[in-house]
């Protein structure tokens, strides 16, 4: 199989992986090592593109997202996996011959026996001036990913989401100087008590804007004009899974509204799999990487079963012909 990068292409594959982040590249690596003709399709920035580091990933702690992706793509190339930089517009259900048709924005159509979707999610931030500009830099989400780097600094936690109080209680592990900004959320008596017991100060009132100076976050301005000095702000954005390709194929949804998969990433539609943040919105990079590997191995096992069943039928037909002679 010819290795290709950034090349519009058609062709037929055992598996087309949609999404070229951690889960998608991990799946491509495993499938490439099984000698399966595999294409990984994806374009555009990943969710963590603005972050300076990927942390908490054993042997890769502190690596930059671009370096991580470049290393992954280089590993895929060693095993002949085709990397296509393009966007998938639609996936047509498996038709005659059991192949899906994967339609790309560039006009090409790929044929695939199995589909593995790893399109991730996007973060929707509150419409607070200055917030989006600092996202991934000093406005952060995951304390497990970035808490160590923010240790002992004046930290803030922006409320407004159901889990924001829990986030503030968690962030307290990394600094004694924590201020919680409820924004448009009314705290219950129990929540106020928990925050106070944990040593988290509350700055009530809506947040008007995020203040920066010399390219760094310096504070949070409230609607009443108060300016609260902070160096890092944690917030919990609304996470929107990019599962349109899966729902269009008719994949069942779970109780939380995300596409339902089993432990290996198998959806309700035969031949369609999913891994990473598209089906688990709180998966870190290392978890998404693992999910991609698990799904890829399961896809291969399914194909081996399919091929074995076909081989048995062929063997039986041959045996019947031989016995009749």
mmCIF file of C-alpha atoms in Angstrom:
data_model
loop_
_atom_site.group_PDB
_atom_site.id
_atom_site.type_symbol
_atom_site.label_atom_id
_atom_site.label_comp_id
_atom_site.label_asym_id
_atom_site.label_seq_id
_atom_site.Cartn_x
_atom_site.Cartn_y
_atom_site.Cartn_z
ATOM 1 C CA UNK A 1 0.000 0.000 0.000
ATOM 2 C CA UNK A 2 1.302 3.447 -0.869
ATOM 3 C CA UNK A 3 1.856 5.891 1.932
ATOM 4 C CA UNK A 4 0.361 9.310 1.246
ATOM 5 C CA UNK A 5 0.140 12.538 3.136
ATOM 6 C CA UNK A 6 -1.918 15.588 2.180
ATOM 7 C CA UNK A 7 -2.983 13.925 -1.054
ATOM 8 C CA UNK A 8 -6.583 13.842 -2.334
ATOM 9 C CA UNK A 9 -7.299 10.233 -3.068
ATOM 10 C CA UNK A 10 -10.020 7.721 -3.713
ATOM 11 C CA UNK A 11 -9.657 4.011 -3.324
ATOM 12 C CA UNK A 12 -10.896 1.190 -1.172
ATOM 13 C CA UNK A 13 -9.798 0.432 2.391
ATOM 14 C CA UNK A 14 -10.533 -2.057 5.091
ATOM 15 C CA UNK A 15 -11.002 0.859 7.510
ATOM 16 C CA UNK A 16 -11.413 4.591 7.106
ATOM 17 C CA UNK A 17 -10.724 6.483 10.321
ATOM 18 C CA UNK A 18 -12.431 9.885 10.423
ATOM 19 C CA UNK A 19 -10.556 12.295 12.658
ATOM 20 C CA UNK A 20 -6.819 12.816 13.005
ATOM 21 C CA UNK A 21 -6.431 13.715 16.669
ATOM 22 C CA UNK A 22 -5.133 11.443 19.403
ATOM 23 C CA UNK A 23 -7.882 8.797 19.082
ATOM 24 C CA UNK A 24 -7.838 8.718 15.293
ATOM 25 C CA UNK A 25 -4.061 8.506 14.939
ATOM 26 C CA UNK A 26 -3.870 5.844 17.638
ATOM 27 C CA UNK A 27 -6.480 3.775 15.808
ATOM 28 C CA UNK A 28 -4.595 4.226 12.555
ATOM 29 C CA UNK A 29 -1.360 3.037 14.147
ATOM 30 C CA UNK A 30 -2.905 -0.159 15.500
ATOM 31 C CA UNK A 31 -4.668 -0.897 12.209
ATOM 32 C CA UNK A 32 -1.526 -0.203 10.219
ATOM 33 C CA UNK A 33 0.375 -2.705 12.328
ATOM 34 C CA UNK A 34 -2.285 -5.325 11.569
ATOM 35 C CA UNK A 35 -1.489 -4.800 7.859
ATOM 36 C CA UNK A 36 -4.997 -3.550 7.172
ATOM 37 C CA UNK A 37 -5.334 -1.055 4.292
ATOM 38 C CA UNK A 38 -6.264 2.008 6.353
ATOM 39 C CA UNK A 39 -6.864 5.693 5.708
ATOM 40 C CA UNK A 40 -6.974 8.404 8.365
ATOM 41 C CA UNK A 41 -8.904 11.474 7.219
ATOM 42 C CA UNK A 42 -8.959 14.772 9.050
ATOM 43 C CA UNK A 43 -8.354 18.490 8.624
ATOM 44 C CA UNK A 44 -8.407 21.561 10.790
ATOM 45 C CA UNK A 45 -7.100 22.255 14.299
ATOM 46 C CA UNK A 46 -7.574 19.812 17.146
ATOM 47 C CA UNK A 47 -9.363 20.781 20.336
ATOM 48 C CA UNK A 48 -6.092 21.432 22.200
ATOM 49 C CA UNK A 49 -4.405 23.302 19.335
ATOM 50 C CA UNK A 50 -3.864 26.450 21.407
ATOM 51 C CA UNK A 51 -2.379 24.640 24.377
ATOM 52 C CA UNK A 52 1.374 24.799 24.821
ATOM 53 C CA UNK A 53 1.721 21.336 26.352
ATOM 54 C CA UNK A 54 0.089 17.940 26.728
ATOM 55 C CA UNK A 55 0.550 16.919 30.343
ATOM 56 C CA UNK A 56 -0.055 13.709 32.250
ATOM 57 C CA UNK A 57 0.777 11.497 29.249
ATOM 58 C CA UNK A 58 3.312 8.892 30.346
ATOM 59 C CA UNK A 59 6.607 9.259 28.367
ATOM 60 C CA UNK A 60 5.218 12.337 26.571
ATOM 61 C CA UNK A 61 4.583 14.654 29.529
ATOM 62 C CA UNK A 62 5.042 18.260 28.414
ATOM 63 C CA UNK A 63 5.085 17.631 24.668
ATOM 64 C CA UNK A 64 3.459 20.293 22.496
ATOM 65 C CA UNK A 65 0.266 19.299 20.615
ATOM 66 C CA UNK A 66 1.841 19.925 17.155
ATOM 67 C CA UNK A 67 4.879 17.790 18.030
ATOM 68 C CA UNK A 68 2.617 15.049 19.382
ATOM 69 C CA UNK A 69 0.576 14.939 16.172
ATOM 70 C CA UNK A 70 3.685 15.082 13.960
ATOM 71 C CA UNK A 71 5.220 12.148 15.804
ATOM 72 C CA UNK A 72 1.982 10.202 15.461
ATOM 73 C CA UNK A 73 1.717 10.811 11.744
ATOM 74 C CA UNK A 74 5.347 9.767 11.244
ATOM 75 C CA UNK A 75 4.654 6.505 13.062
ATOM 76 C CA UNK A 76 1.605 5.818 10.870
ATOM 77 C CA UNK A 77 3.663 6.379 7.731
ATOM 78 C CA UNK A 78 6.021 3.573 8.762
ATOM 79 C CA UNK A 79 3.138 1.119 8.480
ATOM 80 C CA UNK A 80 1.729 2.344 5.182
ATOM 81 C CA UNK A 81 -1.324 4.124 6.562
ATOM 82 C CA UNK A 82 -2.722 6.703 4.158
ATOM 83 C CA UNK A 83 -3.129 10.137 5.759
ATOM 84 C CA UNK A 84 -5.583 12.382 3.927
ATOM 85 C CA UNK A 85 -5.894 16.036 4.931
ATOM 86 C CA UNK A 86 -9.500 16.706 4.033
ATOM 87 C CA UNK A 87 -12.901 16.990 5.651
ATOM 88 C CA UNK A 88 -15.520 14.245 5.513
ATOM 89 C CA UNK A 89 -18.859 15.612 4.316
ATOM 90 C CA UNK A 90 -20.924 12.452 4.601
ATOM 91 C CA UNK A 91 -20.766 8.705 4.990
ATOM 92 C CA UNK A 92 -23.215 6.673 2.948
ATOM 93 C CA UNK A 93 -24.502 3.481 4.606
ATOM 94 C CA UNK A 94 -23.009 0.177 3.566
ATOM 95 C CA UNK A 95 -24.569 -0.944 0.323
ATOM 96 C CA UNK A 96 -23.957 -3.774 -2.092
ATOM 97 C CA UNK A 97 -20.678 -5.466 -1.254
ATOM 98 C CA UNK A 98 -20.856 -4.198 2.319
ATOM 99 C CA UNK A 99 -18.801 -1.059 1.711
ATOM 100 C CA UNK A 100 -19.450 2.409 3.101
ATOM 101 C CA UNK A 101 -18.842 5.416 0.877
ATOM 102 C CA UNK A 102 -16.936 8.249 2.545
ATOM 103 C CA UNK A 103 -17.442 11.540 0.707
ATOM 104 C CA UNK A 104 -14.730 14.160 1.120
ATOM 105 C CA UNK A 105 -14.977 17.929 0.752
ATOM 106 C CA UNK A 106 -12.278 17.785 -1.916
ATOM 107 C CA UNK A 107 -14.497 15.651 -4.131
ATOM 108 C CA UNK A 108 -12.978 12.219 -3.576
ATOM 109 C CA UNK A 109 -14.951 9.183 -2.441
ATOM 110 C CA UNK A 110 -13.387 6.457 -0.318
ATOM 111 C CA UNK A 111 -14.764 2.932 0.042
ATOM 112 C CA UNK A 112 -14.481 1.237 3.420
ATOM 113 C CA UNK A 113 -15.537 -2.051 4.979
ATOM 114 C CA UNK A 114 -15.562 -0.441 8.413
ATOM 115 C CA UNK A 115 -15.712 3.135 9.673
ATOM 116 C CA UNK A 116 -14.107 4.427 12.858
ATOM 117 C CA UNK A 117 -15.202 7.953 13.807
ATOM 118 C CA UNK A 118 -12.940 9.979 16.091
ATOM 119 C CA UNK A 119 -14.095 13.530 15.352
ATOM 120 C CA UNK A 120 -13.925 14.750 18.947
ATOM 121 C CA UNK A 121 -15.838 17.722 20.277
ATOM 122 C CA UNK A 122 -15.765 21.494 20.377
ATOM 123 C CA UNK A 123 -15.881 23.749 23.413
ATOM 124 C CA UNK A 124 -18.514 26.480 23.650
ATOM 125 C CA UNK A 125 -17.387 29.207 26.043
ATOM 126 C CA UNK A 126 -19.596 31.794 27.749
ATOM 127 C CA UNK A 127 -19.783 35.005 25.663
ATOM 128 C CA UNK A 128 -17.568 36.996 28.017
ATOM 129 C CA UNK A 129 -15.235 39.491 26.315
ATOM 130 C CA UNK A 130 -11.618 38.347 26.404
ATOM 131 C CA UNK A 131 -12.376 34.772 27.457
ATOM 132 C CA UNK A 132 -12.039 33.035 24.094
ATOM 133 C CA UNK A 133 -8.815 34.895 23.289
ATOM 134 C CA UNK A 134 -7.097 33.371 26.335
ATOM 135 C CA UNK A 135 -8.598 29.884 25.948
ATOM 136 C CA UNK A 136 -5.941 27.193 26.156
ATOM 137 C CA UNK A 137 -3.332 29.712 27.333
ATOM 138 C CA UNK A 138 -4.289 30.997 30.789
ATOM 139 C CA UNK A 139 -8.020 30.254 30.601
ATOM 140 C CA UNK A 140 -8.061 26.518 31.173
ATOM 141 C CA UNK A 141 -10.411 23.599 31.743
ATOM 142 C CA UNK A 142 -8.651 20.536 33.113
ATOM 143 C CA UNK A 143 -6.739 20.874 36.413
ATOM 144 C CA UNK A 144 -5.278 17.399 35.931
ATOM 145 C CA UNK A 145 -3.772 18.652 32.662
ATOM 146 C CA UNK A 146 -2.682 22.140 33.764
ATOM 147 C CA UNK A 147 -3.023 22.376 37.537
ATOM 148 C CA UNK A 148 0.634 21.634 38.237
ATOM 149 C CA UNK A 149 1.768 24.481 35.989
ATOM 150 C CA UNK A 150 -0.672 26.841 37.744
ATOM 151 C CA UNK A 151 0.380 25.777 41.233
ATOM 152 C CA UNK A 152 0.475 28.416 43.992
ATOM 153 C CA UNK A 153 -0.678 31.231 41.710
ATOM 154 C CA UNK A 154 -3.780 33.393 42.268
ATOM 155 C CA UNK A 155 -6.383 31.263 40.487
ATOM 156 C CA UNK A 156 -9.982 31.871 39.532
ATOM 157 C CA UNK A 157 -12.798 29.519 38.608
ATOM 158 C CA UNK A 158 -15.608 30.814 36.436
ATOM 159 C CA UNK A 159 -19.067 29.490 37.296
ATOM 160 C CA UNK A 160 -22.224 29.236 35.281
ATOM 161 C CA UNK A 161 -22.069 25.531 34.459
ATOM 162 C CA UNK A 162 -23.564 22.739 36.633
ATOM 163 C CA UNK A 163 -20.158 21.291 37.515
ATOM 164 C CA UNK A 164 -18.392 24.598 38.176
ATOM 165 C CA UNK A 165 -18.543 24.367 41.980
ATOM 166 C CA UNK A 166 -17.022 20.884 41.853
ATOM 167 C CA UNK A 167 -14.318 22.272 39.579
ATOM 168 C CA UNK A 168 -13.513 25.005 42.101
ATOM 169 C CA UNK A 169 -13.260 22.474 44.912
ATOM 170 C CA UNK A 170 -10.902 20.413 42.769
ATOM 171 C CA UNK A 171 -8.714 23.333 41.666
ATOM 172 C CA UNK A 172 -8.166 24.144 45.354
ATOM 173 C CA UNK A 173 -5.631 21.291 45.420
ATOM 174 C CA UNK A 174 -3.159 23.379 43.431
ATOM 175 C CA UNK A 175 -3.335 26.724 45.222
ATOM 176 C CA UNK A 176 -4.528 28.274 48.471
ATOM 177 C CA UNK A 177 -5.540 31.462 46.639
ATOM 178 C CA UNK A 178 -8.768 30.519 44.831
ATOM 179 C CA UNK A 179 -11.652 32.821 43.968
ATOM 180 C CA UNK A 180 -14.871 31.441 42.545
ATOM 181 C CA UNK A 181 -16.889 33.681 40.218
ATOM 182 C CA UNK A 182 -20.486 32.389 40.142
ATOM 183 C CA UNK A 183 -21.241 34.716 37.197
ATOM 184 C CA UNK A 184 -24.913 33.983 36.419
ATOM 185 C CA UNK A 185 -25.227 31.020 38.789
ATOM 186 C CA UNK A 186 -27.045 31.296 42.128
ATOM 187 C CA UNK A 187 -25.227 29.286 44.776
ATOM 188 C CA UNK A 188 -27.184 27.143 47.188
ATOM 189 C CA UNK A 189 -26.486 27.328 50.900
ATOM 190 C CA UNK A 190 -24.839 23.913 50.714
ATOM 191 C CA UNK A 191 -22.555 25.008 47.863
ATOM 192 C CA UNK A 192 -21.525 28.157 49.705
ATOM 193 C CA UNK A 193 -20.763 26.108 52.801
ATOM 194 C CA UNK A 194 -18.621 23.632 50.845
ATOM 195 C CA UNK A 195 -16.658 26.412 49.172
ATOM 196 C CA UNK A 196 -16.093 28.196 52.462
ATOM 197 C CA UNK A 197 -15.003 24.992 54.186
ATOM 198 C CA UNK A 198 -12.515 24.370 51.388
ATOM 199 C CA UNK A 199 -11.111 27.887 51.677
ATOM 200 C CA UNK A 200 -12.462 29.110 48.345
ATOM 201 C CA UNK A 201 -13.480 32.777 48.301
ATOM 202 C CA UNK A 202 -16.597 33.784 46.319
ATOM 203 C CA UNK A 203 -16.772 36.972 44.228
ATOM 204 C CA UNK A 204 -20.510 37.376 43.504
ATOM 205 C CA UNK A 205 -21.975 39.122 40.506
ATOM 206 C CA UNK A 206 -21.815 38.733 36.731
ATOM 207 C CA UNK A 207 -18.413 38.769 35.036
ATOM 208 C CA UNK A 208 -18.076 41.628 32.537
ATOM 209 C CA UNK A 209 -14.752 40.806 30.888
ATOM 210 C CA UNK A 210 -11.367 39.155 31.201
ATOM 211 C CA UNK A 211 -8.540 41.642 31.640
ATOM 212 C CA UNK A 212 -5.103 41.178 30.112
ATOM 213 C CA UNK A 213 -1.885 43.131 30.075
ATOM 214 C CA UNK A 214 1.227 42.542 27.981
ATOM 215 C CA UNK A 215 -0.263 39.349 26.586
ATOM 216 C CA UNK A 216 -1.133 37.777 29.936
ATOM 217 C CA UNK A 217 -4.318 37.397 31.925
ATOM 218 C CA UNK A 218 -4.221 39.775 34.885
ATOM 219 C CA UNK A 219 -7.733 39.836 36.276
ATOM 220 C CA UNK A 220 -11.480 39.420 36.083
ATOM 221 C CA UNK A 221 -13.679 42.517 35.890
ATOM 222 C CA UNK A 222 -17.172 42.231 37.334
ATOM 223 C CA UNK A 223 -20.245 44.035 36.059
ATOM 224 C CA UNK A 224 -20.155 46.466 38.987
ATOM 225 C CA UNK A 225 -16.659 47.591 37.996
ATOM 226 C CA UNK A 226 -14.675 45.622 40.554
ATOM 227 C CA UNK A 227 -11.405 44.226 39.233
ATOM 228 C CA UNK A 228 -10.231 40.993 40.856
ATOM 229 C CA UNK A 229 -6.582 40.212 40.207
ATOM 230 C CA UNK A 230 -5.993 36.679 38.931
ATOM 231 C CA UNK A 231 -3.266 34.995 36.855
ATOM 232 C CA UNK A 232 -5.072 31.853 35.656
ATOM 233 C CA UNK A 233 -8.769 31.184 35.221
ATOM 234 C CA UNK A 234 -10.369 27.747 35.044
ATOM 235 C CA UNK A 235 -13.759 27.276 33.456
ATOM 236 C CA UNK A 236 -15.978 24.417 32.333
ATOM 237 C CA UNK A 237 -17.237 25.112 28.804
ATOM 238 C CA UNK A 238 -20.211 23.482 27.213
ATOM 239 C CA UNK A 239 -18.818 20.481 25.367
ATOM 240 C CA UNK A 240 -20.503 19.726 22.052
ATOM 241 C CA UNK A 241 -19.687 16.351 20.531
ATOM 242 C CA UNK A 242 -19.100 16.442 16.789
ATOM 243 C CA UNK A 243 -21.155 13.330 16.111
ATOM 244 C CA UNK A 244 -23.156 14.406 13.056
ATOM 245 C CA UNK A 245 -21.648 11.672 10.874
ATOM 246 C CA UNK A 246 -22.637 9.029 13.416
ATOM 247 C CA UNK A 247 -26.181 10.258 13.969
ATOM 248 C CA UNK A 248 -26.719 10.546 10.213
ATOM 249 C CA UNK A 249 -25.869 6.849 9.955
ATOM 250 C CA UNK A 250 -28.557 6.089 12.535
ATOM 251 C CA UNK A 251 -26.357 5.259 15.529
ATOM 252 C CA UNK A 252 -28.340 4.974 18.754
ATOM 253 C CA UNK A 253 -27.917 7.634 21.428
ATOM 254 C CA UNK A 254 -27.421 6.998 25.126
ATOM 255 C CA UNK A 255 -29.158 8.714 28.039
ATOM 256 C CA UNK A 256 -26.740 11.639 28.003
ATOM 257 C CA UNK A 257 -27.406 12.350 24.351
ATOM 258 C CA UNK A 258 -24.077 11.047 23.077
ATOM 259 C CA UNK A 259 -23.740 8.153 20.650
ATOM 260 C CA UNK A 260 -24.016 4.828 22.449
ATOM 261 C CA UNK A 261 -20.979 2.523 22.182
ATOM 262 C CA UNK A 262 -19.842 -0.601 23.958
ATOM 263 C CA UNK A 263 -16.530 -0.884 25.801
ATOM 264 C CA UNK A 264 -14.698 -1.429 22.510
ATOM 265 C CA UNK A 265 -16.303 1.504 20.670
ATOM 266 C CA UNK A 266 -18.876 -0.500 18.683
ATOM 267 C CA UNK A 267 -22.002 1.507 17.803
ATOM 268 C CA UNK A 268 -25.465 0.121 17.092
ATOM 269 C CA UNK A 269 -24.780 0.233 13.324
ATOM 270 C CA UNK A 270 -22.785 -2.766 12.065
ATOM 271 C CA UNK A 271 -19.381 -1.746 10.794
ATOM 272 C CA UNK A 272 -19.427 1.671 12.489
ATOM 273 C CA UNK A 273 -17.201 2.412 15.463
ATOM 274 C CA UNK A 274 -16.369 5.498 17.483
ATOM 275 C CA UNK A 275 -13.622 6.515 19.920
ATOM 276 C CA UNK A 276 -12.397 9.512 21.872
ATOM 277 C CA UNK A 277 -14.227 12.675 22.822
ATOM 278 C CA UNK A 278 -16.958 12.156 20.231
ATOM 279 C CA UNK A 279 -18.434 9.533 22.571
ATOM 280 C CA UNK A 280 -16.751 10.424 25.886
ATOM 281 C CA UNK A 281 -16.653 14.165 26.384
ATOM 282 C CA UNK A 282 -14.274 14.121 29.355
ATOM 283 C CA UNK A 283 -11.544 11.973 27.809
ATOM 284 C CA UNK A 284 -8.040 13.429 28.174
ATOM 285 C CA UNK A 285 -5.455 12.953 25.422
ATOM 286 C CA UNK A 286 -4.063 9.785 26.964
ATOM 287 C CA UNK A 287 -7.557 8.342 27.482
ATOM 288 C CA UNK A 288 -8.608 9.189 23.903
ATOM 289 C CA UNK A 289 -5.411 7.572 22.633
ATOM 290 C CA UNK A 290 -6.271 4.403 24.528
ATOM 291 C CA UNK A 291 -9.855 4.421 23.246
ATOM 292 C CA UNK A 292 -8.594 4.631 19.660
ATOM 293 C CA UNK A 293 -6.281 1.668 20.181
ATOM 294 C CA UNK A 294 -9.006 -0.442 21.823
ATOM 295 C CA UNK A 295 -11.502 0.293 19.048
ATOM 296 C CA UNK A 296 -8.970 -0.463 16.318
ATOM 297 C CA UNK A 297 -8.127 -3.852 17.815
ATOM 298 C CA UNK A 298 -11.830 -4.679 18.074
ATOM 299 C CA UNK A 299 -12.409 -3.641 14.447
ATOM 300 C CA UNK A 300 -9.646 -5.982 13.344
ATOM 301 C CA UNK A 301 -11.085 -8.859 15.368
ATOM 302 C CA UNK A 302 -14.484 -8.306 13.744
ATOM 303 C CA UNK A 303 -12.930 -8.361 10.279
ATOM 304 C CA UNK A 304 -11.075 -11.578 11.089
ATOM 305 C CA UNK A 305 -14.410 -13.149 12.075
ATOM 306 C CA UNK A 306 -16.005 -11.918 8.847
ATOM 307 C CA UNK A 307 -13.123 -13.247 6.759
ATOM 308 C CA UNK A 308 -13.132 -16.565 8.596
ATOM 309 C CA UNK A 309 -16.874 -17.017 8.038
ATOM 310 C CA UNK A 310 -16.413 -16.308 4.317
ATOM 311 C CA UNK A 311 -13.462 -18.706 4.162
ATOM 312 C CA UNK A 312 -15.497 -21.451 5.855
ATOM 313 C CA UNK A 313 -18.289 -21.034 3.303
ATOM 314 C CA UNK A 314 -15.764 -21.223 0.468
ATOM 315 C CA UNK A 315 -14.127 -24.251 2.056
ATOM 316 C CA UNK A 316 -17.473 -26.014 2.369
ATOM 317 C CA UNK A 317 -18.355 -25.315 -1.239
ATOM 318 C CA UNK A 318 -15.006 -26.734 -2.319
ATOM 319 C CA UNK A 319 -15.469 -29.787 -0.112
ATOM 320 C CA UNK A 320 -18.935 -30.391 -1.589
ATOM 321 C CA UNK A 321 -17.540 -30.232 -5.127
ATOM 322 C CA UNK A 322 -14.707 -32.607 -4.244
ATOM 323 C CA UNK A 323 -17.048 -35.135 -2.621
ATOM 324 C CA UNK A 324 -19.297 -35.080 -5.673
ATOM 325 C CA UNK A 325 -16.462 -35.956 -8.050
#
